[in-house]
mmCIF file of C-alpha atoms in Angstrom:
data_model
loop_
_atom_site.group_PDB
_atom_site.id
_atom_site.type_symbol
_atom_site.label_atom_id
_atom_site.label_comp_id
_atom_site.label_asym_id
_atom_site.label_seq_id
_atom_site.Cartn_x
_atom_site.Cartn_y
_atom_site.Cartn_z
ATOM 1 C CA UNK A 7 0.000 0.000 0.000
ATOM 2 C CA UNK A 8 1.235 3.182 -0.809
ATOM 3 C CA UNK A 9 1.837 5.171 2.266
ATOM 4 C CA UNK A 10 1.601 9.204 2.270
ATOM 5 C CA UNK A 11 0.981 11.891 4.290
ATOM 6 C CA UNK A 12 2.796 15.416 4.615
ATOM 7 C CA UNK A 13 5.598 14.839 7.113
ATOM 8 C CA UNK A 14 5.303 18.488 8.296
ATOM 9 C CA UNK A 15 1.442 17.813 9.515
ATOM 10 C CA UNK A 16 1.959 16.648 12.651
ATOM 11 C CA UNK A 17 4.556 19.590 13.596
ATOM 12 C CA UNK A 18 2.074 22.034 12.771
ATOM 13 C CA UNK A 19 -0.974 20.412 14.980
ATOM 14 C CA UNK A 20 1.405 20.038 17.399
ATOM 15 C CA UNK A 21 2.754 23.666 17.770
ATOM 16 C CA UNK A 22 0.427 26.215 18.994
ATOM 17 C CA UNK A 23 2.555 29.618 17.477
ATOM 18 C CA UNK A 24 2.627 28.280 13.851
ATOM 19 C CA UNK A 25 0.566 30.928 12.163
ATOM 20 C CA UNK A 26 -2.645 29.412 10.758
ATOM 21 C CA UNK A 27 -1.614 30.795 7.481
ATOM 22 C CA UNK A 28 1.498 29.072 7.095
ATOM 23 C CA UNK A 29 -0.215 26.123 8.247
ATOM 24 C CA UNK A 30 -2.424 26.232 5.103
ATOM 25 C CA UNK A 31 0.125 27.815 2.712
ATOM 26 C CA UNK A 32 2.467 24.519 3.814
ATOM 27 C CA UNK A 33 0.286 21.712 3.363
ATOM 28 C CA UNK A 34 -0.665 23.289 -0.499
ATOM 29 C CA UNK A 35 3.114 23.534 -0.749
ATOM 30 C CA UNK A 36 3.719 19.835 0.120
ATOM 31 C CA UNK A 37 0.527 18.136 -1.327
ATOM 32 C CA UNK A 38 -0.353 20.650 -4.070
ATOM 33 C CA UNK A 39 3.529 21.779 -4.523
ATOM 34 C CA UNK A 40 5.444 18.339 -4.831
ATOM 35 C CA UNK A 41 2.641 16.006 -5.621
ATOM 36 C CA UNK A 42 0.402 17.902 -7.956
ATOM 37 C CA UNK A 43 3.544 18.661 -10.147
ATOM 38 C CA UNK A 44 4.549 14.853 -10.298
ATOM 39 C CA UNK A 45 7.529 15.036 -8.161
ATOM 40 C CA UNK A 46 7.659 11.474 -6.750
ATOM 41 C CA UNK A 47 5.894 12.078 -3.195
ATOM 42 C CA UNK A 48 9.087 9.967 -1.098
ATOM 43 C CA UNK A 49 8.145 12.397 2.030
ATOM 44 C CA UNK A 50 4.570 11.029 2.675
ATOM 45 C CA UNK A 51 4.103 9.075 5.188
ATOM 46 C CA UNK A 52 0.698 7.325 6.607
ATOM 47 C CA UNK A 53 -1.805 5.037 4.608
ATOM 48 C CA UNK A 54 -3.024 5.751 1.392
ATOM 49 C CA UNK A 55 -6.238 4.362 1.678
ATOM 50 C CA UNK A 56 -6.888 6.144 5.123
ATOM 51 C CA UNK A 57 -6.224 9.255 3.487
ATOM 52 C CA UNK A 58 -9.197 7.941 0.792
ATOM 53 C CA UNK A 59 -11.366 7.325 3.522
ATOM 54 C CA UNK A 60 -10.862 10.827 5.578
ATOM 55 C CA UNK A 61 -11.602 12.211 2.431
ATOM 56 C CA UNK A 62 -14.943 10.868 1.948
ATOM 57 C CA UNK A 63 -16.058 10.838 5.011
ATOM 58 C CA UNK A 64 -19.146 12.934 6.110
ATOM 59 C CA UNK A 65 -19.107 15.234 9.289
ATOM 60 C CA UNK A 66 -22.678 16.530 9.191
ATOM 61 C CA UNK A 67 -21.666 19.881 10.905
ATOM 62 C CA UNK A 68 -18.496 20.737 8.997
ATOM 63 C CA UNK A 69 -20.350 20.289 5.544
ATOM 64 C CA UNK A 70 -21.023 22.952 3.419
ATOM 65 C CA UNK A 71 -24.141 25.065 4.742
ATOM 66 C CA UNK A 72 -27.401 26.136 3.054
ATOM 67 C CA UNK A 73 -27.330 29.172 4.704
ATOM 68 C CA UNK A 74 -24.731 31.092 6.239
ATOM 69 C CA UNK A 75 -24.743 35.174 7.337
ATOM 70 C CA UNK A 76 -21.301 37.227 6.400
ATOM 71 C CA UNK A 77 -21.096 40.859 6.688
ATOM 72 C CA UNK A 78 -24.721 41.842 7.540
ATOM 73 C CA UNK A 79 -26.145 39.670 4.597
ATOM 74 C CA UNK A 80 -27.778 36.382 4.623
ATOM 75 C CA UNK A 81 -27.073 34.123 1.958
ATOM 76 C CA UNK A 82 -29.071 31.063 1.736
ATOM 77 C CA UNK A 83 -29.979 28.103 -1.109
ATOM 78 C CA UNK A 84 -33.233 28.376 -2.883
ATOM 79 C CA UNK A 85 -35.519 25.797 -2.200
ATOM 80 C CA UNK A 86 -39.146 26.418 -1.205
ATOM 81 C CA UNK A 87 -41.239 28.029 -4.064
ATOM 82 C CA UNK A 88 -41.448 31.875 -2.968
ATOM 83 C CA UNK A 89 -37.606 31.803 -3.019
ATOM 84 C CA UNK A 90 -37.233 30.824 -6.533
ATOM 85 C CA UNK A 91 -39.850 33.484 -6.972
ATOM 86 C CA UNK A 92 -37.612 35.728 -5.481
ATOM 87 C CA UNK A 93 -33.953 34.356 -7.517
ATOM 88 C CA UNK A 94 -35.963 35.394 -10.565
ATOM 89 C CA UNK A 95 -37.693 38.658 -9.342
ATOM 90 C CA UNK A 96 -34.385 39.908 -8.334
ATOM 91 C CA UNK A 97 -32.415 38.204 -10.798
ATOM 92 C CA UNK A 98 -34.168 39.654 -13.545
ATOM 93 C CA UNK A 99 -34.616 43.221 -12.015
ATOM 94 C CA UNK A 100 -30.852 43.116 -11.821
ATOM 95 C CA UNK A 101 -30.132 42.181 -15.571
ATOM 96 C CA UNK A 102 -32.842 44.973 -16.802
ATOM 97 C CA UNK A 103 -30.860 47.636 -15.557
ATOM 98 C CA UNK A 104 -27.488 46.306 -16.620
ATOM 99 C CA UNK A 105 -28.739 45.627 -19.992
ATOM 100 C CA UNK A 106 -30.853 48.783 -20.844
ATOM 101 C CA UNK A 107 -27.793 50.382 -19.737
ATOM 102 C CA UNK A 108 -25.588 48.703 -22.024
ATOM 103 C CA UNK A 109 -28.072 49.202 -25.053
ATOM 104 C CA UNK A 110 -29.254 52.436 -24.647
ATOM 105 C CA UNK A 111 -32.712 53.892 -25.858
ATOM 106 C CA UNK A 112 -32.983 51.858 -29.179
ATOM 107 C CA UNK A 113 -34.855 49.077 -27.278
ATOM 108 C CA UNK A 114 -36.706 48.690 -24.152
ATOM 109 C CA UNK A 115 -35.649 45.642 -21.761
ATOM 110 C CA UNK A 116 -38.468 44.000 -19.791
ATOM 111 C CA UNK A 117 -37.440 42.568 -16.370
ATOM 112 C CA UNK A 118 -40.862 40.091 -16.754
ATOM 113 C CA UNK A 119 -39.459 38.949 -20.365
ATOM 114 C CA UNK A 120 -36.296 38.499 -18.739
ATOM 115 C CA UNK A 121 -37.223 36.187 -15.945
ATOM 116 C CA UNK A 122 -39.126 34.446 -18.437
ATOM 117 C CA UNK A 123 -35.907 33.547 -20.590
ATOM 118 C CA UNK A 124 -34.542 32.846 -17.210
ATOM 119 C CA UNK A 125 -37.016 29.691 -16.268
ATOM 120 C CA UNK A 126 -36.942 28.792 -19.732
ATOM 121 C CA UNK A 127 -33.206 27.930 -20.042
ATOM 122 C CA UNK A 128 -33.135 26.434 -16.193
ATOM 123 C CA UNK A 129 -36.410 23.834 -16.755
ATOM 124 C CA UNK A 130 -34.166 22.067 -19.566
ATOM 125 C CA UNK A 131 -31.715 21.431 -16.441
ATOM 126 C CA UNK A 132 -34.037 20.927 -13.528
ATOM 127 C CA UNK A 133 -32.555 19.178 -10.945
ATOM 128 C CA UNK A 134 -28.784 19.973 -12.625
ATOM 129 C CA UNK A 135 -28.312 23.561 -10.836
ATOM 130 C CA UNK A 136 -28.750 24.913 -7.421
ATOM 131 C CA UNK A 137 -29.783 29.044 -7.126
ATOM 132 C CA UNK A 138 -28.688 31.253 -4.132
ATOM 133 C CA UNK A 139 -30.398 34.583 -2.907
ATOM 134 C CA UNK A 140 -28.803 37.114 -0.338
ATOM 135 C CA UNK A 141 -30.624 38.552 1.755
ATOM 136 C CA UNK A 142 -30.088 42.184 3.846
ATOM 137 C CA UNK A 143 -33.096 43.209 6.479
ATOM 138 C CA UNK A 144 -35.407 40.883 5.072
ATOM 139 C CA UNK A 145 -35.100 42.491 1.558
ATOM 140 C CA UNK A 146 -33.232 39.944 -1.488
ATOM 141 C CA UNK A 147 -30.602 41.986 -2.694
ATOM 142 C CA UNK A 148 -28.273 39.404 -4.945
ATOM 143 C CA UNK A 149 -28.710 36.310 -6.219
ATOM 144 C CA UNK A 150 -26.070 33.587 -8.199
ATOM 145 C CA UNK A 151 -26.607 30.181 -9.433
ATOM 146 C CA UNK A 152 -24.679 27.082 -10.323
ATOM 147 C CA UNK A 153 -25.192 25.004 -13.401
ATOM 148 C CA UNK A 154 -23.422 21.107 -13.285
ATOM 149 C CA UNK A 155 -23.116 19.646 -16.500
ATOM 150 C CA UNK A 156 -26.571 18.078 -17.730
ATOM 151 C CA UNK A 157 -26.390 14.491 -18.950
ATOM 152 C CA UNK A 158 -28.012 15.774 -22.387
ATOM 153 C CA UNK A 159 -27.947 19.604 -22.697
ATOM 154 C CA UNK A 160 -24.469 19.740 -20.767
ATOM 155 C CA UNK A 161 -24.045 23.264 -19.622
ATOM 156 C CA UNK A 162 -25.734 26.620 -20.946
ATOM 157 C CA UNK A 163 -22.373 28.250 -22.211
ATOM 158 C CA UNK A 164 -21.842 25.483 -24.498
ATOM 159 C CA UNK A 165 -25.033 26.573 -26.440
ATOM 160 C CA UNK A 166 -25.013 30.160 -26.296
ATOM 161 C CA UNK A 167 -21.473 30.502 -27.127
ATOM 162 C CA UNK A 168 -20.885 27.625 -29.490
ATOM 163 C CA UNK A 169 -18.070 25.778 -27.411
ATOM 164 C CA UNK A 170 -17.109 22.356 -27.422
ATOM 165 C CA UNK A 171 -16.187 21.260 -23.436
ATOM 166 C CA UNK A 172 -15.260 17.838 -24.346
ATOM 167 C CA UNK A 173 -11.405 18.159 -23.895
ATOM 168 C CA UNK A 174 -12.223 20.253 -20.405
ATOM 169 C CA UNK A 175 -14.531 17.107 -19.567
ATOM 170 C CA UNK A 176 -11.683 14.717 -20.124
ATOM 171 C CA UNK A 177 -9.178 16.848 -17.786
ATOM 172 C CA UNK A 178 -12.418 17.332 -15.312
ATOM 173 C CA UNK A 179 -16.066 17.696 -14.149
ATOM 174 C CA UNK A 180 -17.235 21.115 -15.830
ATOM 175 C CA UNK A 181 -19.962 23.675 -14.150
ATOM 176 C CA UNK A 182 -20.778 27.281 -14.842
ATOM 177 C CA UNK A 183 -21.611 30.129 -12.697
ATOM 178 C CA UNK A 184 -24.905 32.351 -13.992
ATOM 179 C CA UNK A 185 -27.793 34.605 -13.055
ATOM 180 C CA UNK A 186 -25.094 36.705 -11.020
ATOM 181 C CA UNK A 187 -27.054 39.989 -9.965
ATOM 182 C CA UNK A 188 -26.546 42.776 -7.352
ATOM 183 C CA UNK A 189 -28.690 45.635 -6.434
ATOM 184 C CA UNK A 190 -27.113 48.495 -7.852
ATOM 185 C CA UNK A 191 -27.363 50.066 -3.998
ATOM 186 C CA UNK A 192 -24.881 47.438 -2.776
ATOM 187 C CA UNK A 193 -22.890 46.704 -5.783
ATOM 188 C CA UNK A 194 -19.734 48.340 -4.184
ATOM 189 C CA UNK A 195 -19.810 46.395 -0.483
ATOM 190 C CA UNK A 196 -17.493 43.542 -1.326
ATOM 191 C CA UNK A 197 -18.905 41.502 1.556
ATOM 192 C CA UNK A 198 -21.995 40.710 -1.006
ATOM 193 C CA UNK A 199 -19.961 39.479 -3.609
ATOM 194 C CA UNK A 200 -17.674 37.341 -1.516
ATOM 195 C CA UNK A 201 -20.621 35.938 -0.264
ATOM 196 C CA UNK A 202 -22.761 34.643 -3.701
ATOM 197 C CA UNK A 203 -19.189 33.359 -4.259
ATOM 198 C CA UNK A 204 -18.812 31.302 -1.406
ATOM 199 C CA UNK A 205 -22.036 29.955 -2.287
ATOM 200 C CA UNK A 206 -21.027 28.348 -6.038
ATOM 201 C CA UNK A 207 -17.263 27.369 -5.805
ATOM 202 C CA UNK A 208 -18.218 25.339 -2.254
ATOM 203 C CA UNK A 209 -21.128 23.992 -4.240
ATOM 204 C CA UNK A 210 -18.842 22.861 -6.801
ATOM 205 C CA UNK A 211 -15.908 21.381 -4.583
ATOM 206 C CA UNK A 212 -18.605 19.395 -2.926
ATOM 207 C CA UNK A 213 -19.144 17.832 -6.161
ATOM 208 C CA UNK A 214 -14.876 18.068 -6.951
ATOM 209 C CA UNK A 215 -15.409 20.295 -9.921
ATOM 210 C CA UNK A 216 -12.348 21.245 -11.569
ATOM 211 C CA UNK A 217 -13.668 24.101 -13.990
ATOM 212 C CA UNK A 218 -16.257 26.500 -13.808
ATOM 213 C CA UNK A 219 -17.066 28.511 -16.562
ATOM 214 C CA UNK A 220 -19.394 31.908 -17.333
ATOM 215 C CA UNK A 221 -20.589 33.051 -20.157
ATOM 216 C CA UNK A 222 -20.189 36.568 -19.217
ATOM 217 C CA UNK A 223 -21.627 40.288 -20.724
ATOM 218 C CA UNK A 224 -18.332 42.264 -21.464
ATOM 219 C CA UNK A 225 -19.320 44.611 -18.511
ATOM 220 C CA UNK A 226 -19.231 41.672 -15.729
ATOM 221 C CA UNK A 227 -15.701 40.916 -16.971
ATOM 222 C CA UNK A 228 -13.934 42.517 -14.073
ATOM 223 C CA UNK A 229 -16.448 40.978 -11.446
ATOM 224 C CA UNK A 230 -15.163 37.360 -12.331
ATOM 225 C CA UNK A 231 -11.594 38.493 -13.086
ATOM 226 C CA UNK A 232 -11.390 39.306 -9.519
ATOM 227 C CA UNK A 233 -11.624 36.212 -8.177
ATOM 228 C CA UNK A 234 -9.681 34.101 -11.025
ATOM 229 C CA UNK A 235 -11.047 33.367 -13.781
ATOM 230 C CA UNK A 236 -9.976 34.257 -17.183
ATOM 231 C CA UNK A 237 -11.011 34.815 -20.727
ATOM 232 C CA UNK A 238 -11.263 32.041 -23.114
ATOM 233 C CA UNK A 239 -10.783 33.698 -26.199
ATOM 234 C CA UNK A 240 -9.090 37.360 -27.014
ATOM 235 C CA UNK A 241 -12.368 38.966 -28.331
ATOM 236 C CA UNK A 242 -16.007 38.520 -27.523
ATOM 237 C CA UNK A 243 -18.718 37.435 -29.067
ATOM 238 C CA UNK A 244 -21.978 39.816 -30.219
ATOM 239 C CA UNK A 245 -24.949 37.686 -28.729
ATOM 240 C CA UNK A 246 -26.759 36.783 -32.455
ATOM 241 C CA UNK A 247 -30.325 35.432 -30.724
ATOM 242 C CA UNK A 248 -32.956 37.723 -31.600
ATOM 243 C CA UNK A 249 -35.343 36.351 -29.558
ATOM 244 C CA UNK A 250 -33.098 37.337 -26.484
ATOM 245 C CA UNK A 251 -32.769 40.779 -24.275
ATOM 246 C CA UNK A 252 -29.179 40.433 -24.487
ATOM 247 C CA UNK A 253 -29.230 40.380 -28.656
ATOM 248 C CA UNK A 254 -26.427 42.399 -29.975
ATOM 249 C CA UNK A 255 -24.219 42.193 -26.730
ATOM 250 C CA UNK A 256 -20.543 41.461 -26.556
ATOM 251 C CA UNK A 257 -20.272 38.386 -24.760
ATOM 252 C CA UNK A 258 -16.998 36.386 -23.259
ATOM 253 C CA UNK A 259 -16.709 32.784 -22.512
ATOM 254 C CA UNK A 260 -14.399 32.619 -18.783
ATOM 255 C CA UNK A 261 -13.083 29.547 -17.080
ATOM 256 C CA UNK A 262 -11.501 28.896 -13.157
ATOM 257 C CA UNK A 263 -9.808 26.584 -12.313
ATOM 258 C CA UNK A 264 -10.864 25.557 -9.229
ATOM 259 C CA UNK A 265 -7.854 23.301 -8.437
ATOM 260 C CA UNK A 266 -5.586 26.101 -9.485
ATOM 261 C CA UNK A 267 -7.818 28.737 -6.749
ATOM 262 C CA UNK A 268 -8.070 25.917 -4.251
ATOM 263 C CA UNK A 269 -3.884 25.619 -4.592
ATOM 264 C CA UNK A 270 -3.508 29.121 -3.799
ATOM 265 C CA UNK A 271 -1.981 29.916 -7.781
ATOM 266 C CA UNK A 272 -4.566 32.265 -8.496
ATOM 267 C CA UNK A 273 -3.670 34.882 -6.015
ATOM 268 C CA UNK A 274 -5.709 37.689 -6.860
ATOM 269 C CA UNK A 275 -7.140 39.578 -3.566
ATOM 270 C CA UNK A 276 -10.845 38.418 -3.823
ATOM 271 C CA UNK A 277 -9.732 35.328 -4.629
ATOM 272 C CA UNK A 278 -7.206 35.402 -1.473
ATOM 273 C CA UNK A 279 -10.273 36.619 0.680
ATOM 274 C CA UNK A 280 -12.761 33.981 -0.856
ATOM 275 C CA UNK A 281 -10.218 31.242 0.226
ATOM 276 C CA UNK A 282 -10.231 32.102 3.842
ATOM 277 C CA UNK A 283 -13.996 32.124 4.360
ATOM 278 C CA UNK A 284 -14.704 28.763 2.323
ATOM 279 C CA UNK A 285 -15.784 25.802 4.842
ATOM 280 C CA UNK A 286 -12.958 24.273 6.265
ATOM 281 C CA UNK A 287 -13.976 20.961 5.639
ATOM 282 C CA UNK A 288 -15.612 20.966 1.891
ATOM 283 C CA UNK A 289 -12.538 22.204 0.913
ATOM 284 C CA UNK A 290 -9.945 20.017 2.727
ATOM 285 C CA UNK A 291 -11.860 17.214 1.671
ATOM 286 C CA UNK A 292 -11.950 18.471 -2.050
ATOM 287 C CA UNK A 293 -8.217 18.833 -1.859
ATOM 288 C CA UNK A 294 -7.827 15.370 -0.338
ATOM 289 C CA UNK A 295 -9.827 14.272 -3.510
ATOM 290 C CA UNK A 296 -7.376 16.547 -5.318
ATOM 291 C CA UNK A 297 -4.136 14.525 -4.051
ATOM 292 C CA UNK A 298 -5.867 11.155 -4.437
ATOM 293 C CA UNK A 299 -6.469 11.895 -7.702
ATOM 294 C CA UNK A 300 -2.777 12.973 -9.214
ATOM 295 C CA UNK A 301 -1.221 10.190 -6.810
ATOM 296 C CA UNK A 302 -3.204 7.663 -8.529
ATOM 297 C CA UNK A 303 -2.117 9.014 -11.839
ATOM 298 C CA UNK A 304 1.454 8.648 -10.656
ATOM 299 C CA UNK A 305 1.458 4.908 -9.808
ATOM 300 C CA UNK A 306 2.441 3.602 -13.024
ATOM 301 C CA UNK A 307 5.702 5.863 -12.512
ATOM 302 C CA UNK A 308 6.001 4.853 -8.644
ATOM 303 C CA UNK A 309 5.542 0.852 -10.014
ATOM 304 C CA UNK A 310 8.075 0.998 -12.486
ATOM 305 C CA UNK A 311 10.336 2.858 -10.299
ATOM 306 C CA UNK A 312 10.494 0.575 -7.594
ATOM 307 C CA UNK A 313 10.568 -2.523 -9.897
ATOM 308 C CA UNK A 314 14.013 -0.679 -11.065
ATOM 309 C CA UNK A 315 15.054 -0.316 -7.301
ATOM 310 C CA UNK A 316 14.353 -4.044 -7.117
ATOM 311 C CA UNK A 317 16.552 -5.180 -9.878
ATOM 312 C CA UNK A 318 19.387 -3.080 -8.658
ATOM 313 C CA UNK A 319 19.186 -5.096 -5.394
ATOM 314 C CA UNK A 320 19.037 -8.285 -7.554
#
């Protein structure tokens, strides 16, 4: 059995004045560092398959939470029927302004029509994407959604944006990040933003996604550059459906890594502050999943090199 474990772990419990922060930065150095850049991992010691297990197992209260308050909002999961009355009210309100911002005077954007292209596009994915509304004084003031990859309409991006995920699938689980909106009266407090995030990318380490996409309006760019991700193509795209409020927009396709966030190599400040308010647990168990995952990919080079250590003996 293969036998690893991060032979700095137990000097780190054990001391009281190691800063918590090196105590995180140091165990991504040593499994994410090493292991994830197949080095061979000769400093690990422990059980492999008790690692596995640890990994999956389930501890009820560290798991990630349906609702949560951060900053004087309260973000929770929709799930009765008056909130996803609510993720689409606000939702939509959200994107009219935005867009008949964007377009100008030459056509009128309804926030009903809106919310109506909304439920549209989610009811060919029921059951495929979880919606999250935040909440300040009793009043919904931002909402966010998640969209995991559909067993026959895959996710919404690939559609509107005519993109083939196939060799992302075969690297990783894909999921996409949509229906971000924030009241234009709290746009600028950064605690509302951290927050829908917090709700998506521990959504999607709970199911070990490795890349989240967005198809995002030109004018969201910076939002999602914040907290990692990047553009998939130089220029954008001029939405062509003429039966959409968003016809004749620039458009551009982003991806995350989450691995890469998770790892601590996207080190943008948002993304820096996102990391140290994620549940402890959905993510250490994510990144256990993480180191499982590239060890096993490593075993045919472990194999053969102890079969050569073996013949040397011989």
């Amino acid at each position: 059995m293969i036998e690893f474990h991060s032979c700095h772990t137990s000097e780190m419990r054990q001391n009281p004045h190691y800063p918590r922060a090196n105590r995180v930065t140091d165990r991504t150095q040593h499994f994410g560092g090493d292991l994830l850049r197949h080095k061979p991992p000769f400093c690990f010691i422990g059980r492999f398959d008790a690692l596995r297990r640890s990994g999956d197992a389930v501890a009820p209260a560290h798991e990630r939470k349906s609702q949560f308050d951060l900053g004087g909002y309260s973000f929770r999961e929709a799930k009765t029927l008056k909130d996803w009355e609510t993720f689409y009210k606000v939702a939509a309100n959200a994107y009219r302004s935005d867009l008949q911002k964007a377009i100008g005077a030459r056509r009128k954007i309804d926030s009903q029509v809106i919310a109506r292209e909304h439920r549209a596009s989610d009811g060919k994915r029921e059951g495929s994407f979880l919606a999250f509304i935040a909440i300040e004084n009793c009043q919904p003031v931002g909402t966010i959604c998640i969209f995991f990859d559909h067993g026959e309409h895959g996710l919404p991006i690939e559609g509107e944006a005519n993109i083939d995920l196939g060799p992302w699938r075969r690297k990783g689980a894909v999921a996409e990040i949509g229906r971000l909106s924030l009241i234009r009266t709290h746009r600028f407090n950064p605690f509302l933003l951290k927050g829908l995030f917090k709700c998506v990318v521990e959504a999607a380490a709970e199911k070990s996604i490795w890349f989240i996409f967005n198809d995002s309006f030109v004018f969201q760019r910076r939002i999602y550059e914040k907290i990692g991700f990047s553009a998939l193509f130089e220029k954008p795209y001029l939405s062509s459906d003429e039966n959409s409020t968003g016809y004749g927009l620039k458009v551009l396709p982003m991806v995350m890594s989450l691995v890469r966030m998770i790892r601590m190599d996207e080190e943008t400040s948002m993304a820096s502050d996102l990391r140290g308010i994620l549940a402890p647990y959905v993510i250490e168990r994510f990144f256990k999943r993480l180191v499982i995952r590239e060890t096993l990919g490593l075993l045919p080079c472990l194999k053969h090199n102890i079969r050569e250590a073996q013949d040397a003996k011989t």
